[in-house]
Short mmCIF file of C-alpha atoms and ligand atoms in Angstrom, two decimals:
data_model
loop_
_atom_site.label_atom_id
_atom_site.label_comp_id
_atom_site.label_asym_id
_atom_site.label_seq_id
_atom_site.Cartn_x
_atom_site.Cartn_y
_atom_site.Cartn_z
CA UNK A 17 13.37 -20.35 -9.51
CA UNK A 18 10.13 -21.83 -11.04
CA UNK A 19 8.92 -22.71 -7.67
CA UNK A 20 5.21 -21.89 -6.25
CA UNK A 21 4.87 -21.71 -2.42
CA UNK A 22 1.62 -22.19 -0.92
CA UNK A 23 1.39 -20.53 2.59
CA UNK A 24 -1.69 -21.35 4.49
CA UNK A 25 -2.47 -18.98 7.57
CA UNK A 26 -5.77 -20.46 8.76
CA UNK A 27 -3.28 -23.03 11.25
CA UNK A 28 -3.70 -26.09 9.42
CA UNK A 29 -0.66 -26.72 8.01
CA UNK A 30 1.56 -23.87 7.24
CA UNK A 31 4.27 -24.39 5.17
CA UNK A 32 7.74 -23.25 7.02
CA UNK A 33 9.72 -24.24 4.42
CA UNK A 34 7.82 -21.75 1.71
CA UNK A 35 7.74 -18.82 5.01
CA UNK A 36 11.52 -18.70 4.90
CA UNK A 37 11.60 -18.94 0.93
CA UNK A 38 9.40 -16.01 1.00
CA UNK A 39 11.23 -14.21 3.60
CA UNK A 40 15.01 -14.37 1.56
CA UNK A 41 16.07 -11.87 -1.09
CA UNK A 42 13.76 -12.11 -4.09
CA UNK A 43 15.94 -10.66 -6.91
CA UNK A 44 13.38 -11.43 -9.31
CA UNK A 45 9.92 -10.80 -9.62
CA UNK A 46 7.55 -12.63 -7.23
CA UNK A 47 3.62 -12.56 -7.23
CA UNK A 48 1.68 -13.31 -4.35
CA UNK A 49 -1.77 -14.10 -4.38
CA UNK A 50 -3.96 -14.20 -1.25
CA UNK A 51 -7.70 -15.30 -0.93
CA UNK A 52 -9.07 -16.04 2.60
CA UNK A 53 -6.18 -17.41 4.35
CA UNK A 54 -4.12 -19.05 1.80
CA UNK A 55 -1.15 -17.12 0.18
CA UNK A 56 -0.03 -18.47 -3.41
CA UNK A 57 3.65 -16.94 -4.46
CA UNK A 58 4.71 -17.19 -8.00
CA UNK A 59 7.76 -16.08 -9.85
CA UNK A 60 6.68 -13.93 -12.46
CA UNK A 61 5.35 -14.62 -15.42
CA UNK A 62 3.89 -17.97 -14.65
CA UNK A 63 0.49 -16.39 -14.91
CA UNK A 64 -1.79 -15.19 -12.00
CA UNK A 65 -3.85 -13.36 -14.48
CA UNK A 66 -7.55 -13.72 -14.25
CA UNK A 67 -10.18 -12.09 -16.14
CA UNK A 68 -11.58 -9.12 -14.65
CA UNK A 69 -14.78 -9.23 -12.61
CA UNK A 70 -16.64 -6.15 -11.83
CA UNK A 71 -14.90 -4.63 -8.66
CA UNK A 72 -12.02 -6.06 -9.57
CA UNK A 73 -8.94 -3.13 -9.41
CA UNK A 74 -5.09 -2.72 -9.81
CA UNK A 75 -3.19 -0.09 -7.90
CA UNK A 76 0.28 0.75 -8.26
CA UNK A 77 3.61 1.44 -5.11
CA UNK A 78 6.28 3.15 -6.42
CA UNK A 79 9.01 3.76 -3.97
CA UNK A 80 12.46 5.29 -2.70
CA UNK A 81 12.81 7.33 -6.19
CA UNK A 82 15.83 9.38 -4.50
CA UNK A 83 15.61 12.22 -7.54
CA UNK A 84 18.82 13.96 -6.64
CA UNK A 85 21.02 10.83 -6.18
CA UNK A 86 23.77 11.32 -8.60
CA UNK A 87 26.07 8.20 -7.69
CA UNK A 88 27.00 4.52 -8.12
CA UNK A 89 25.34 2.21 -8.90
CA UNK A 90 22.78 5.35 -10.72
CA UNK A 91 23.83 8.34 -12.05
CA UNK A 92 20.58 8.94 -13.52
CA UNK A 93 18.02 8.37 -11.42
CA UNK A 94 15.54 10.23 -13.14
CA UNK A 95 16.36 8.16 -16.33
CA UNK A 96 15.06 5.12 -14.43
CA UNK A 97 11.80 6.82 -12.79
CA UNK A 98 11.05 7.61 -16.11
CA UNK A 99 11.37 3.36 -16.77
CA UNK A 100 8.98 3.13 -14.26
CA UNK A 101 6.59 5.27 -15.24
CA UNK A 102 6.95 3.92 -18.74
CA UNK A 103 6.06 0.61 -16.52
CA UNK A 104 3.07 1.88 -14.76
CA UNK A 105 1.60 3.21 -18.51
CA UNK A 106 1.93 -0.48 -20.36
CA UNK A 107 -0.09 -2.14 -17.50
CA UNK A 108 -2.97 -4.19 -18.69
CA UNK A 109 -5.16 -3.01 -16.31
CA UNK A 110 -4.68 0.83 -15.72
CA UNK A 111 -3.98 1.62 -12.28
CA UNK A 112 -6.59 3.03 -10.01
CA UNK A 113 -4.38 5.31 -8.59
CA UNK A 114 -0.54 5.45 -7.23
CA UNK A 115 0.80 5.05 -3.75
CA UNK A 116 4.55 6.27 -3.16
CA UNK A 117 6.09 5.33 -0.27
CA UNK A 118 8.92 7.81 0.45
CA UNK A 119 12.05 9.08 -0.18
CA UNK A 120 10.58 11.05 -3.58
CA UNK A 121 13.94 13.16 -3.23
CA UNK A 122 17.38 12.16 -1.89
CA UNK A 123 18.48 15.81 -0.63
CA UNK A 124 15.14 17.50 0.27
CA UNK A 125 15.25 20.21 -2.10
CA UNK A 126 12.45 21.74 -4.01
CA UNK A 127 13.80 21.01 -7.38
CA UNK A 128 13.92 17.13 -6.75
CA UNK A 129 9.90 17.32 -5.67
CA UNK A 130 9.59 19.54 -9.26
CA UNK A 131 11.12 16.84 -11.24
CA UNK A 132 9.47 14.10 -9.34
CA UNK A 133 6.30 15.68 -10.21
CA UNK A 134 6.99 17.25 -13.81
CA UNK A 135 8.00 12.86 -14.56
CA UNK A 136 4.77 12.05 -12.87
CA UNK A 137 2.63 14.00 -14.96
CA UNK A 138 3.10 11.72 -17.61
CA UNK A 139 2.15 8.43 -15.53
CA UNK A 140 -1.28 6.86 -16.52
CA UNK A 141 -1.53 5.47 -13.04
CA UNK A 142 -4.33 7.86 -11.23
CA UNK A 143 -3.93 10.08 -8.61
CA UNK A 144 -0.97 9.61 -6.44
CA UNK A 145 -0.67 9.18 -2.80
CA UNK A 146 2.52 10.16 -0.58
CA UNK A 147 3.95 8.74 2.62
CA UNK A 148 7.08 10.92 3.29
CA UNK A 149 10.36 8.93 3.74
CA UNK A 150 13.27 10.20 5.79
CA UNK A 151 14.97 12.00 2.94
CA UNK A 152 11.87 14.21 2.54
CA UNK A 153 11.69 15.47 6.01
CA UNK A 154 14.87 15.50 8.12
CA UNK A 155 15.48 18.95 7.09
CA UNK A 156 12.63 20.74 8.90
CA UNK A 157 10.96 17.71 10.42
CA UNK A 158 8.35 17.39 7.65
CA UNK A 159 7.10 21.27 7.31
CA UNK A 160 8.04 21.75 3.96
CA UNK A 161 6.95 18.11 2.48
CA UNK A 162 3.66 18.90 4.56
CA UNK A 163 2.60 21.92 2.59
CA UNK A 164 3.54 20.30 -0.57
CA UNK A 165 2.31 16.87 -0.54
CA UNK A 166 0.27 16.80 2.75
CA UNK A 167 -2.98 17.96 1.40
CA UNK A 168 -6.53 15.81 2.44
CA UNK A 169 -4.24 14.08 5.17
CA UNK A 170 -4.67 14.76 8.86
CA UNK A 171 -2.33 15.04 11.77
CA UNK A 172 1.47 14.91 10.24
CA UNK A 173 0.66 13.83 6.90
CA UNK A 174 -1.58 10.34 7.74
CA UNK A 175 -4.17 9.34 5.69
CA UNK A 176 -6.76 6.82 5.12
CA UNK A 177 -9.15 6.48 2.59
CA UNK A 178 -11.81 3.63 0.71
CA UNK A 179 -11.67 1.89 -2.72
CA UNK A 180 -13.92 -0.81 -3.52
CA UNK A 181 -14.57 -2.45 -0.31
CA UNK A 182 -10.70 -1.82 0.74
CA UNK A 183 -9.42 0.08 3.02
CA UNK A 184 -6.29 2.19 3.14
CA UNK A 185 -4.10 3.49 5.27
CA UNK A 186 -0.99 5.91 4.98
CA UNK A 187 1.11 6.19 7.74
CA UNK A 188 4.33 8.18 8.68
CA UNK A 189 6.99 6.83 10.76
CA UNK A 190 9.68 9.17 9.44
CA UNK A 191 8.61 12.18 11.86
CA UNK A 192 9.74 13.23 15.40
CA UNK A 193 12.62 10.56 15.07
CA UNK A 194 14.16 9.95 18.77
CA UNK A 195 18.09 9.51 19.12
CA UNK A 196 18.93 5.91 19.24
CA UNK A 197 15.57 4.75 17.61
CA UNK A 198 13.88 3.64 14.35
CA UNK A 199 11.56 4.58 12.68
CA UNK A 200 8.44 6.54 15.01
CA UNK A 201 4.50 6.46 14.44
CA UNK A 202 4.26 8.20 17.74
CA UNK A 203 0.82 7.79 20.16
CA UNK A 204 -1.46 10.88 18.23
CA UNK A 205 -1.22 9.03 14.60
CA UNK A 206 -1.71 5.58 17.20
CA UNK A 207 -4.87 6.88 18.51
CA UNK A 208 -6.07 7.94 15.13
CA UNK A 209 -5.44 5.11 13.72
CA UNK A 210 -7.31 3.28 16.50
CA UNK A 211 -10.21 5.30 15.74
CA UNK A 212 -10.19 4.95 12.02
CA UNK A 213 -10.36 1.12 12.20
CA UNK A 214 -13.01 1.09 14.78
CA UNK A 215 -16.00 1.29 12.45
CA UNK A 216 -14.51 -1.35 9.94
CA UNK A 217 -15.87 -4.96 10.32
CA UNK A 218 -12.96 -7.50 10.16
CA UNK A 219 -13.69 -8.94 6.93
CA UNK A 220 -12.71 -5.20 5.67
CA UNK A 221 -9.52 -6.06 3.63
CA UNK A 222 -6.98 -3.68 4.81
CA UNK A 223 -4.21 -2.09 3.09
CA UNK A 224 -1.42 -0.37 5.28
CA UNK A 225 1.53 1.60 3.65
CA UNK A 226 4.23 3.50 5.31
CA UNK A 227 8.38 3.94 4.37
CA UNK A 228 10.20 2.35 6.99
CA UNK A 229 8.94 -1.26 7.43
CA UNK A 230 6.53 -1.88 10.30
CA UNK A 231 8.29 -4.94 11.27
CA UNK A 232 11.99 -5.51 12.30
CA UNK A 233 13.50 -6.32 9.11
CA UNK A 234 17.26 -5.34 10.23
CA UNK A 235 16.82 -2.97 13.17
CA UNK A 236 20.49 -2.84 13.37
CA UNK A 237 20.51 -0.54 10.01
CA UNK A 238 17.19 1.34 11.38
CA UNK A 239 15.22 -1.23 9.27
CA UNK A 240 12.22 -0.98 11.83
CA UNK A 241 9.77 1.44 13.52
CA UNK A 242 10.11 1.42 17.68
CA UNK A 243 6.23 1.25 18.21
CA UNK A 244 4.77 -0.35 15.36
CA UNK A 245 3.80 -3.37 17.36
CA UNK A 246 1.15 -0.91 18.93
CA UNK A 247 -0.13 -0.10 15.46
CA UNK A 248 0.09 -4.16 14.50
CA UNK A 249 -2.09 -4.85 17.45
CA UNK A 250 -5.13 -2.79 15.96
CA UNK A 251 -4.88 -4.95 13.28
CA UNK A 252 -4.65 -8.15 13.85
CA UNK A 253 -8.58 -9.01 14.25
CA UNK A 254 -8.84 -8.32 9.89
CA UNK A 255 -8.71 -11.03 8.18
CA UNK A 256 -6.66 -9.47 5.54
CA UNK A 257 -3.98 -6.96 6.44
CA UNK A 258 -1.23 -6.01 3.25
CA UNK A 259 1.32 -3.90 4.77
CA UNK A 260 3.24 -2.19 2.22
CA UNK A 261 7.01 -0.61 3.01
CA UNK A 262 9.82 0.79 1.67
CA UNK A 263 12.89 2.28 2.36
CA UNK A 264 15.05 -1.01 2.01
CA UNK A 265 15.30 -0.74 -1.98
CA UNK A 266 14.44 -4.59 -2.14
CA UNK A 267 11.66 -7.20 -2.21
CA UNK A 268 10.80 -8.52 1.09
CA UNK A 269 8.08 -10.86 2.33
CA UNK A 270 6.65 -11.91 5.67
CA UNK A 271 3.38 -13.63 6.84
CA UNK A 272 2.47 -12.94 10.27
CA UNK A 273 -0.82 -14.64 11.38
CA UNK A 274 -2.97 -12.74 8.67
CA UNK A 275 -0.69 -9.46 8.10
CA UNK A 276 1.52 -9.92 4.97
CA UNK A 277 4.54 -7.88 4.52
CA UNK A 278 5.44 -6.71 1.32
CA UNK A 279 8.69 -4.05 0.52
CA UNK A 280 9.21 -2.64 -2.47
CA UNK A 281 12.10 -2.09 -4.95
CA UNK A 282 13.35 1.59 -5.37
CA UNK A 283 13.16 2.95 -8.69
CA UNK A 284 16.94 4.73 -8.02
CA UNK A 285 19.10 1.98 -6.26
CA UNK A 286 19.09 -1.07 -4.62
CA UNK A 287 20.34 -1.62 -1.15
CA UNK A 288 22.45 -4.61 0.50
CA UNK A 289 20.36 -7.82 1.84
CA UNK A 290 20.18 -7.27 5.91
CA UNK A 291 23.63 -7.99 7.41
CA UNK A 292 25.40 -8.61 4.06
CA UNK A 293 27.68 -5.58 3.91
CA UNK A 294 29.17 -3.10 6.62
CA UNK A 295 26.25 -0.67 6.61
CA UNK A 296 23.24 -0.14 4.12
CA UNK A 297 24.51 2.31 1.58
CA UNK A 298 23.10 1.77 -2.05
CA UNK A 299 24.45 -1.55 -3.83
CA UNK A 300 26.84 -1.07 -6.22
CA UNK A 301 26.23 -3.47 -8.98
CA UNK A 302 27.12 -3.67 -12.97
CA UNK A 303 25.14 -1.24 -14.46
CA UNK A 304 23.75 -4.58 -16.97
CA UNK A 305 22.28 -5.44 -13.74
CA UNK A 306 20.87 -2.18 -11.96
CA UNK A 307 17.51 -2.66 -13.73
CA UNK A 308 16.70 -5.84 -13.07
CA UNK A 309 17.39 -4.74 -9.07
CA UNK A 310 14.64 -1.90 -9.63
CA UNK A 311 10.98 -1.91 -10.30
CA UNK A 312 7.86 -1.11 -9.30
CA UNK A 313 5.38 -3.08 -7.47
CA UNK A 314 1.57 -3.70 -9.30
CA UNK A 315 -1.08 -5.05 -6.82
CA UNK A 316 -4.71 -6.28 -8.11
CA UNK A 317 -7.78 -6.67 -6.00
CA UNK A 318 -10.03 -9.28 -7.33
CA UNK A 319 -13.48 -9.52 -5.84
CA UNK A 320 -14.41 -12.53 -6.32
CA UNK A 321 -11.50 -14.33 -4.34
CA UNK A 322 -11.81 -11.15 -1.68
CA UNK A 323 -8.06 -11.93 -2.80
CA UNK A 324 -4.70 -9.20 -3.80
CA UNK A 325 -2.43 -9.88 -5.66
CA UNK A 326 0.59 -8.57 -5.70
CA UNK A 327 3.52 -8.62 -8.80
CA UNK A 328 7.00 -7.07 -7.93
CA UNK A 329 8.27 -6.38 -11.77
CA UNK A 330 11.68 -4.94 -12.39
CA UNK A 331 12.62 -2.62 -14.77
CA UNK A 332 14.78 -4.86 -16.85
CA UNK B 8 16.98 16.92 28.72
CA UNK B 9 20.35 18.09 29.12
CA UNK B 10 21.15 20.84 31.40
CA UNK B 11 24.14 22.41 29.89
CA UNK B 12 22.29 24.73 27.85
CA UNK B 13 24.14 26.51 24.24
CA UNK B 14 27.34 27.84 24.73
CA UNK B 15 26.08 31.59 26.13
CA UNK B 16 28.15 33.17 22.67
CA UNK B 17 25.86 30.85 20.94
CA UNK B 18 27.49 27.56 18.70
CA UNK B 19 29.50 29.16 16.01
CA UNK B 20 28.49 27.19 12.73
CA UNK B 21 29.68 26.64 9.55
CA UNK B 22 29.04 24.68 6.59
CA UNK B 23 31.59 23.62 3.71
CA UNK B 24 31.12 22.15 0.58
CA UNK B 25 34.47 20.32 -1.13
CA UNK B 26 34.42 20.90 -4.66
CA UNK B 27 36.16 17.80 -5.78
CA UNK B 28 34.17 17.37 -8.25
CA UNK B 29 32.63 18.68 -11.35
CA UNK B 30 29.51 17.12 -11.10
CA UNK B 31 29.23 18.62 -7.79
CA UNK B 32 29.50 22.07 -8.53
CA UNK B 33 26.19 22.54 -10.20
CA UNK B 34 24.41 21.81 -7.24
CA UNK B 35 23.15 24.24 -4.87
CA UNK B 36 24.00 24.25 -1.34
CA UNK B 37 21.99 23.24 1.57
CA UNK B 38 18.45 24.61 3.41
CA UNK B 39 19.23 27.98 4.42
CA UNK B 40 16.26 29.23 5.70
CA UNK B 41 14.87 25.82 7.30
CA UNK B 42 18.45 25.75 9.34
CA UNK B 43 18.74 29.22 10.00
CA UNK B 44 15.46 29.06 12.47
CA UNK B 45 17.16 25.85 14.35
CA UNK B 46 20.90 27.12 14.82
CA UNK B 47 21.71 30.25 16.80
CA UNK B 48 24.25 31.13 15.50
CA UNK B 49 25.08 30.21 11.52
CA UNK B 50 26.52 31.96 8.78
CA UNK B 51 25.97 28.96 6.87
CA UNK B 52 22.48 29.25 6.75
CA UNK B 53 21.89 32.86 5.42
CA UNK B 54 18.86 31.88 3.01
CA UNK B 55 20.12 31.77 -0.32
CA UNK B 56 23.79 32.66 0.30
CA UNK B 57 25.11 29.60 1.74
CA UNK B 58 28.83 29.70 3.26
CA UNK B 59 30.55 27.43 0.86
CA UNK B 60 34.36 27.75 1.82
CA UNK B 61 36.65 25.43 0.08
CA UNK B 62 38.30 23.59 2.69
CA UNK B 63 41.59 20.98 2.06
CA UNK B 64 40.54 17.35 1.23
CA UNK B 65 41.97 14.65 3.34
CA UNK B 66 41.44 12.37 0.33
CA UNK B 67 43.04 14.43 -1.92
CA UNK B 68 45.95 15.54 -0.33
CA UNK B 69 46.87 13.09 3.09
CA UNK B 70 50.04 15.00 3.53
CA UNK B 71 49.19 18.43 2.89
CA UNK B 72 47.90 19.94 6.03
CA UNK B 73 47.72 18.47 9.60
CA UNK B 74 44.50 18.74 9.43
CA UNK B 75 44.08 15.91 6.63
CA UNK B 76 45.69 13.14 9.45
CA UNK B 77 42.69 11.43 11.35
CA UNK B 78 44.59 11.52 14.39
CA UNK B 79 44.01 14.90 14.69
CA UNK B 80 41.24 15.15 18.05
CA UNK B 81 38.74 17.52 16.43
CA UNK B 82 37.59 15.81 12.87
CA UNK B 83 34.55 13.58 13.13
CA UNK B 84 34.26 11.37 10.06
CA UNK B 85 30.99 9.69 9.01
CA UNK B 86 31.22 6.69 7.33
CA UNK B 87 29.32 3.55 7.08
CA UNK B 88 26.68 4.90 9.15
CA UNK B 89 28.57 5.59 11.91
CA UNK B 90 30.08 8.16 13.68
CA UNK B 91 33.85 7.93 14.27
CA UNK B 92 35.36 8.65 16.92
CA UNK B 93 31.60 7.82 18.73
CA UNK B 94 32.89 10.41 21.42
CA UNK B 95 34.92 12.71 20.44
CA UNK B 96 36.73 14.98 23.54
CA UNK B 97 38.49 18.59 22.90
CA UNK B 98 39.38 21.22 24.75
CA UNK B 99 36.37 24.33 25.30
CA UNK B 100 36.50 26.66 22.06
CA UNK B 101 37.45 23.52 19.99
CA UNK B 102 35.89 24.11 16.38
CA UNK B 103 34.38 19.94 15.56
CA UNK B 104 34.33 19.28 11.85
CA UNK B 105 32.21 16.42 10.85
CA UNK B 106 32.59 15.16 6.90
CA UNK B 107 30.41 13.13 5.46
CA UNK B 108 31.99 10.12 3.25
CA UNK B 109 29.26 7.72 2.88
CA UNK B 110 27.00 8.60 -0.39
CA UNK B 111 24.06 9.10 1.37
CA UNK B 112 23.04 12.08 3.23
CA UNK B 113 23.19 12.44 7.06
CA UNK B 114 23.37 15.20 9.71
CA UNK B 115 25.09 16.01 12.81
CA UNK B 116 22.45 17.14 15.29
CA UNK B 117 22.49 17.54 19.23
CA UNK B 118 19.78 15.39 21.04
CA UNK B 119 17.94 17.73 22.31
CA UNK B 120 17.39 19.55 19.01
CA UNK B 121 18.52 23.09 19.22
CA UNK B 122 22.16 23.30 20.81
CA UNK B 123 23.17 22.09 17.28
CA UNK B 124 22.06 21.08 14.09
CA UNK B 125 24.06 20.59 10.82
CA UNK B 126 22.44 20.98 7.46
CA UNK B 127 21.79 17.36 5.15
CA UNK B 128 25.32 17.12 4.56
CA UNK B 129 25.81 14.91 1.45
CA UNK B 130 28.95 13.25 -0.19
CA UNK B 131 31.92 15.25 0.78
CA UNK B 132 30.37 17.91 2.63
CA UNK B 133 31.25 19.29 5.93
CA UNK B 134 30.10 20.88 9.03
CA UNK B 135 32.15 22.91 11.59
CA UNK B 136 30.41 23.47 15.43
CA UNK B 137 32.24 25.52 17.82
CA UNK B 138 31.64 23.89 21.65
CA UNK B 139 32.83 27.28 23.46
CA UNK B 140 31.31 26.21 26.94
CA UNK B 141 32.69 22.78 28.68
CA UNK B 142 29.96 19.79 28.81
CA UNK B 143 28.95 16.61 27.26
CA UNK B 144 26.83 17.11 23.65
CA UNK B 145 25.10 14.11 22.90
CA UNK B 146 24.01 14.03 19.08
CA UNK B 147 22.49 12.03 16.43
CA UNK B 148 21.77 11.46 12.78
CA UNK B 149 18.77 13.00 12.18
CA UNK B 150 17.92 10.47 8.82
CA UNK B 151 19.00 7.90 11.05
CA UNK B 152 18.95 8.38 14.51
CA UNK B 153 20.68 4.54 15.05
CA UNK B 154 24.11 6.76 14.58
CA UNK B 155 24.42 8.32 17.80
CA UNK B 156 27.70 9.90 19.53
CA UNK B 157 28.74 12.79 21.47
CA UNK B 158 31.12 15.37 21.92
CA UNK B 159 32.88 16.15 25.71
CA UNK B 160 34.26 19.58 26.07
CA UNK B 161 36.49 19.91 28.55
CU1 CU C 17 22.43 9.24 8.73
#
């Protein structure tokens, strides 16, 4: 597994054989690093540290914590959200601040949020930011996830905000979900999107995060959103463009001209590779093994190299 | 949209938890008040006193009731994802009950989102609609609206 991939998405000489590396099941951790075009990968622990410049920041995306879930392959599930945040607390760099991308609870109900929240009270990882996941909203289409964790965003809950030269960008394709589809961003969070980018030049690096991936992972299990090629469109003239996803409970990767898709790992359980088992409930595996199939995901902006970097870390 | 409107005594529903489990019974049931406003008709959904009626397992006991075989035409089972059978056809005044085996939450709710709506039914849980007027009730998973079936009453 000690292999480093170089992608190179400037057209002269991209390497296929590293794409489709990048694009199967990482059980393990993976880093990627990418500065101007070029995309570095490493498995973990081979050292993409650099010393920090001024500018220089780490952010943290937690993801698909399910509190609530009470079943194979985790009967504690906020046991290992507490791992995480235990994670997120011995980072070398502190986090700027948190993004979660969905599914906080598995059932909706207002004492998941409250233990969510009580365990995140004692994370060292800066203010957190939601994007709702299916299992926060299905209930009442978002209302009650809205008044709780929907405050400073616009619209249904979308968001976008500045750090350090970056820009961010939280959208919701868990909302207004049409029989027969995928995931939904729907044209009023298109348009606003459209105009939040307009004033960026496209050497603004760009940070997207939503639940359901914005690209067709598996659309066969609903591992897709019906219009985010309208949304992709918008933002294909930056020259860096990190989407961040959940909602599959594994680590994904996929270059796309200069978008990079990243999925995280759920903190609660992990979920079959696309096609490998008759429908994508969670994954039962030995419970020696559950942690190293969760984790959280650590991203670092370094200045200098206009460059993030991202580490998937497990929890065991 | 479809045209054939509720059924004009309104969609009788109710929700059932199975209390197979231990571990089960500390939880608390369902939305109440979030469902009550979508459903007509629902004593299931009286905020904070939930229906919970103990209703025969098929799993637990195959041979105890007739209502346990799969055969019989008015038990929608969700499983893997999937709704089965996809379409389901009974006779007008047929009570549907949909349980939920797959350990992750889904609903039973009509496409055009107001004829019928279950609540998040997890592990184990059901949902009984009554389809008192004859017509075709397409519906959908509203976690993941991929699973998509209907019901024909005849
Ligand atoms: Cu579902």
């Amino acid at each position: 597994m000690a292999d480093e991939i170089i992608h190179d998405h400037h057209h002269d000489g991209i390497d296929r054989r590293g794409f489709l590396k990048c694009m199967a099941w990482a059980g393990t951790g993976v880093a990627l690093t990418f500065s101007g075009g070029v995309v570095t990968s490493h498995i973990l622990g081979q050292g993409v540290a650099a010393a920090p410049a001024t500018g220089d920041f780490t952010f943290v995306q937690i993801s698909d914590s399910h509190i609530g879930f009470h079943k194979a392959p985790n009967t504690d599930v906020t046991a290992t959200f507490q791992q995480a945040v235990d994670k997120i607390n011995r980072l070398p760099t502190p986090p700027a601040f948190t993004l979660h991308t969905g599914d906080l609870s598995h059932l909706q109900k207002l004492d998941e949020w409250d233990t969510l929240d009580q365990l995140l009270k004692g994370a060292k990882g800066g203010e957190v930011f939601f994007t709702p996941g299916e299992h926060d909203v299905a209930v009442d289409n978002g209302k009650s996830y809205l008044t709780r964790y929907g405050k400073g965003t616009t619209g249904e809950g979308w968001r976008s905000f500045d750090y350090k030269g970056v820009h961010f960008v939280g959208l919701v394709n868990v909302l207004n979900l049409k029989a027969g589809g995928l995931g939904y961003l729907g044209p009023e969070q298109i348009d606003w999107l459209k105009q939040d980018l307009a004033g960026l030049s496209s050497s603004t690096p760009v940070v997207v995060y939503a639940h359901i991936p914005l690209w067709a992972v598996y659309p066969k299990w609903g591992w897709g959103t019906d219009d985010s090629e309208q949304a992709l469109a918008l933002l294909r003239r930056f020259g860096s463009v990190t989407v961040l996803n959940g909602h599959i409970h594994q680590v994904l990767h996929k270059i796309e001209g200069n978008i990079t898709f990243h999925t995280a790992y759920s903190t609660a359980f992990p979920q079959p590779a696309p096609g490998t088992a008759p429908a994508p409930g969670p994954l039962v595996v030995p419970a020696g093994k559950l942690k190293q199939m969760l984790g959280i995901h650590e991203v670092s902006y370094r200045v200098s190299q206009n460059a993030l970097a991202i580490v998937d870390s497990t929890l065991g | 949209m479809m045209e054939h409107g509720a059924p004009r005594t309104g969609p009788e529903t109710r929700a059932s938890r199975r209390w197979l489990l231990a571990g089960l019974a500390g939880m608390t049931a369902f939305f109440g008040a979030a469902v009550a406003e979508r459903a007509t008709s629902s004593h299931a959904s009286t905020a904070g006193t939930p229906a919970v009626v103990a209703t025969p397992s098929p799993q637990a006991s195959p041979a105890a009731s007739p209502m346990a075989s799969p055969a019989v035409a008015n038990r929608v089972t969700i499983s893997n994802f999937a709704f089965t059978p996809a379409t389901i056809e009974i006779a007008a005044g047929t009570e549907v009950t949909w349980t939920n085996q797959d350990d992750i939450p889904h609903t039973a709710t009509s496409n055009d989102g107001k004829t019928f709506t279950s609540p998040l039914l997890d592990t184990g849980d059901e949902f009984h609609q009554r389809f008192t007027k004859p017509g075709t009730y397409p519906y959908h998973c509203a976690l993941h609206p991929f699973m998509t079936a209907k019901v024909i009453a005849r």
